[in-house]
Short mmCIF file of C-alpha atoms and ligand atoms in Angstrom, two decimals:
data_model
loop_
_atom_site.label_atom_id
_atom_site.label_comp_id
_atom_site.label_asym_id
_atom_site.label_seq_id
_atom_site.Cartn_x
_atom_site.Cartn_y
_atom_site.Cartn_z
CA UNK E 1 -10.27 2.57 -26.97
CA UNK E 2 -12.40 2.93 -23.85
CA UNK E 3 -12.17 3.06 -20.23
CA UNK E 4 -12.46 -0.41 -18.82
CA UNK E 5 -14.87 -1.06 -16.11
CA UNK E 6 -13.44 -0.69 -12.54
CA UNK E 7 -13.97 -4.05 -10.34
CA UNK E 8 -14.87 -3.81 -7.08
CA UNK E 9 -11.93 -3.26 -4.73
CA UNK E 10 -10.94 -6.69 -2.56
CA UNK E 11 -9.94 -7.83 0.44
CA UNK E 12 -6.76 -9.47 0.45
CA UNK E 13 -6.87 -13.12 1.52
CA UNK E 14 -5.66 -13.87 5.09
CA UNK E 15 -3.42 -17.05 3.24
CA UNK E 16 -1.37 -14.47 1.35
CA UNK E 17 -1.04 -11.25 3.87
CA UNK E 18 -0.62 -10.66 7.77
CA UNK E 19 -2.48 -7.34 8.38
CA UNK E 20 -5.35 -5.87 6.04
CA UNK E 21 -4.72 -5.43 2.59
CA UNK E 22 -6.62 -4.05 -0.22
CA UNK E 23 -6.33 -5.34 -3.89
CA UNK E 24 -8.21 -3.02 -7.33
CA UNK E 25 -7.56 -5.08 -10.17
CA UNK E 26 -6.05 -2.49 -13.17
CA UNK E 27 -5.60 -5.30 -15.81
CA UNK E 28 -6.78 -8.58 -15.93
CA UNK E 29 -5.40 -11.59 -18.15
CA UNK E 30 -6.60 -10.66 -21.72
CA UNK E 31 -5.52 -14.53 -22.60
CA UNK E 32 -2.88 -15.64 -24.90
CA UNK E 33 -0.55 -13.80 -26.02
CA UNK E 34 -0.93 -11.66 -23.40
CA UNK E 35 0.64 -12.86 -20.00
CA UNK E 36 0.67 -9.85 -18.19
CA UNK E 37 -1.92 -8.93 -15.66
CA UNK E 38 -1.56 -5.96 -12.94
CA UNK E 39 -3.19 -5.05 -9.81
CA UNK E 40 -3.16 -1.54 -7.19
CA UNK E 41 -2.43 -2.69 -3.59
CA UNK E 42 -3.17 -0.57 -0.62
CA UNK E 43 -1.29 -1.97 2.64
CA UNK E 44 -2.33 -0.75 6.20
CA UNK E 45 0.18 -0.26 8.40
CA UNK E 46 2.43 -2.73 9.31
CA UNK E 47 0.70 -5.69 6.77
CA UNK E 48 2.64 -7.33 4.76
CA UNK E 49 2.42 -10.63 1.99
CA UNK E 50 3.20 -14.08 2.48
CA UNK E 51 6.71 -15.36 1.55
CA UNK E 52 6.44 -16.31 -2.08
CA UNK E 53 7.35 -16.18 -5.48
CA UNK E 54 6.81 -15.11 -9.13
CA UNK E 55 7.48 -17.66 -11.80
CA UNK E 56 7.75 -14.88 -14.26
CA UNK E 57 9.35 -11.88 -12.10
CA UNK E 58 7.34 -8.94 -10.63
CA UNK E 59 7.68 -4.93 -10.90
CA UNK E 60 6.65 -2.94 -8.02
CA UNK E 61 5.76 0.40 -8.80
CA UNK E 62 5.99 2.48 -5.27
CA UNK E 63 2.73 4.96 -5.47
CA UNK E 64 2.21 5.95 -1.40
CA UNK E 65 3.96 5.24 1.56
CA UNK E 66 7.18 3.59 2.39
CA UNK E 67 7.75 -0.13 1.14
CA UNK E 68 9.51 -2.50 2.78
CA UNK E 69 10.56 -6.29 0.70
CA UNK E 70 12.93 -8.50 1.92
CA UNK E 71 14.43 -11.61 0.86
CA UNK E 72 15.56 -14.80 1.93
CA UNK E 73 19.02 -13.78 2.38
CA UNK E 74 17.97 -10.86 4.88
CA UNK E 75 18.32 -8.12 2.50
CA UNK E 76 15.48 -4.99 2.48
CA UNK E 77 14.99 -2.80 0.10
CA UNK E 78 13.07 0.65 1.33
CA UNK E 79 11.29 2.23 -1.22
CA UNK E 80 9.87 5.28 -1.65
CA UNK E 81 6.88 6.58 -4.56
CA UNK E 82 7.74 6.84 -7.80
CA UNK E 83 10.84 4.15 -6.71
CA UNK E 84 10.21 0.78 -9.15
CA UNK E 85 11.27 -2.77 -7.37
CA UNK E 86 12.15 -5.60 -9.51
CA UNK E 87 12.34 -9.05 -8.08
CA UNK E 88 13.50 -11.88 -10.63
CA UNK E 89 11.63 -14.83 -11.34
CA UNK E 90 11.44 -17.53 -8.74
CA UNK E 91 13.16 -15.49 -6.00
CA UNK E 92 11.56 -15.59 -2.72
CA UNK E 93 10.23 -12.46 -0.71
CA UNK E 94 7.13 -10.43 0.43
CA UNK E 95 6.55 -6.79 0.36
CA UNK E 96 4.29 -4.41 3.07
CA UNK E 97 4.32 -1.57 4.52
CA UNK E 98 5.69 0.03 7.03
CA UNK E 99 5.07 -0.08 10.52
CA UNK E 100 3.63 3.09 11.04
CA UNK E 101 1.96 4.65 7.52
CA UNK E 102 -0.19 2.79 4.36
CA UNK E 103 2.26 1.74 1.62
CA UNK E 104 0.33 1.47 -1.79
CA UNK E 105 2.23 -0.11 -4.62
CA UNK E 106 0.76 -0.59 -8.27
CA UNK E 107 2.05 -4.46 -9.01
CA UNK E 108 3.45 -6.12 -12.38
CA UNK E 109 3.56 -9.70 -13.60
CA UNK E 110 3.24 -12.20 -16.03
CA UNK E 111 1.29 -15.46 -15.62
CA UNK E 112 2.26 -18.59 -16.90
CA UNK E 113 0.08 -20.23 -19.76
CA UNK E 114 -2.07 -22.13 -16.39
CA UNK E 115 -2.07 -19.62 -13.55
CA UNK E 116 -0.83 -16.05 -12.59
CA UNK E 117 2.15 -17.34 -11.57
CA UNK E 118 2.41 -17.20 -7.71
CA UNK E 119 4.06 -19.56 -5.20
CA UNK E 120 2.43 -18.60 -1.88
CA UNK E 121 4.77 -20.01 0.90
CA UNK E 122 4.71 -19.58 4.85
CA UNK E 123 3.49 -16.36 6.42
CA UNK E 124 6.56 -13.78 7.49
CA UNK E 125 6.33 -13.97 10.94
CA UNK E 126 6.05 -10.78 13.33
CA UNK E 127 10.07 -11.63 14.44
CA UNK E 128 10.92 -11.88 10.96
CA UNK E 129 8.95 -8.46 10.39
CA UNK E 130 10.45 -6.49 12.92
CA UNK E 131 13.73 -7.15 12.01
CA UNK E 132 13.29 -6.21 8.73
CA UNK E 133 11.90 -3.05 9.67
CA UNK E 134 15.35 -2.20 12.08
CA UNK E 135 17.30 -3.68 9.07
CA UNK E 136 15.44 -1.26 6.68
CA UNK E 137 16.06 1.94 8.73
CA UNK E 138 19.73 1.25 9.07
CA UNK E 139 19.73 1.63 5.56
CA UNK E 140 18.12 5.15 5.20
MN1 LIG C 1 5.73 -10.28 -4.97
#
């Protein structure tokens, strides 16, 4: 065993999030037959992803903050630390943070045998934001 070497943290490209984002890689792709790669992602306030997709599902694990993810069919889910969000494979959404705190969330999925997986679609806009954020504190 050993402790892997930490990458540098990144900058979340401006295609897949609205807002700054921060992305430390925790496991890579090892290759075939492992599929599964995961990565720590530190939100600012108020940025969010992209609409888009797994291929092979993704597990949110909550770790700071309050998350926000929505769907197509205006449902969103608030989630607190230590809370774990599953969204099925192919099913479109984003996820982000609040308006008003940093959301952190440690993120799950497996690639395909080409790719990690990802569908990156339009970015949600600041309408479709807001309302998600007076949907999501109806909720609590
Ligand atoms: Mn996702």
């Amino acid at each position: 065993m050993n402790i892997e070497p930490r990458a540098p943290t990144r900058k979340g490209p401006a295609g897949w999030f609205t807002g700054d984002v921060y992305i430390d890689a925790v496991l890579g792709r090892k290759g075939e037959p492992s599929r599964i790669a995961c990565g720590w992602v530190h939100f600012t306030p108020g940025a969010r992803t992209a609409w888009h997709a797994h291929a092979v599902g993704q597990t949110l694990l909550i770790t700071e903050g309050i998350a926000l993810v929505g769907t197509r069919d205006g449902r969103v889910i608030v989630a607190r630390p230590g809370q774990v969000v599953y969204t099925p494979p192919g099913e479109e959404h984003w996820h982000g943070a609040a308006p008003d705190n940093f959301m952190a969330h440690v993120a799950l999925y497996e690639g395909t045998a080409d790719g990690d997986g990802a569908t990156w679609l339009e970015h949600l806009t600041d309408e479709q934001y807001a309302a998600a954020v007076a949907r999501g504190h109806r909720t609590e």
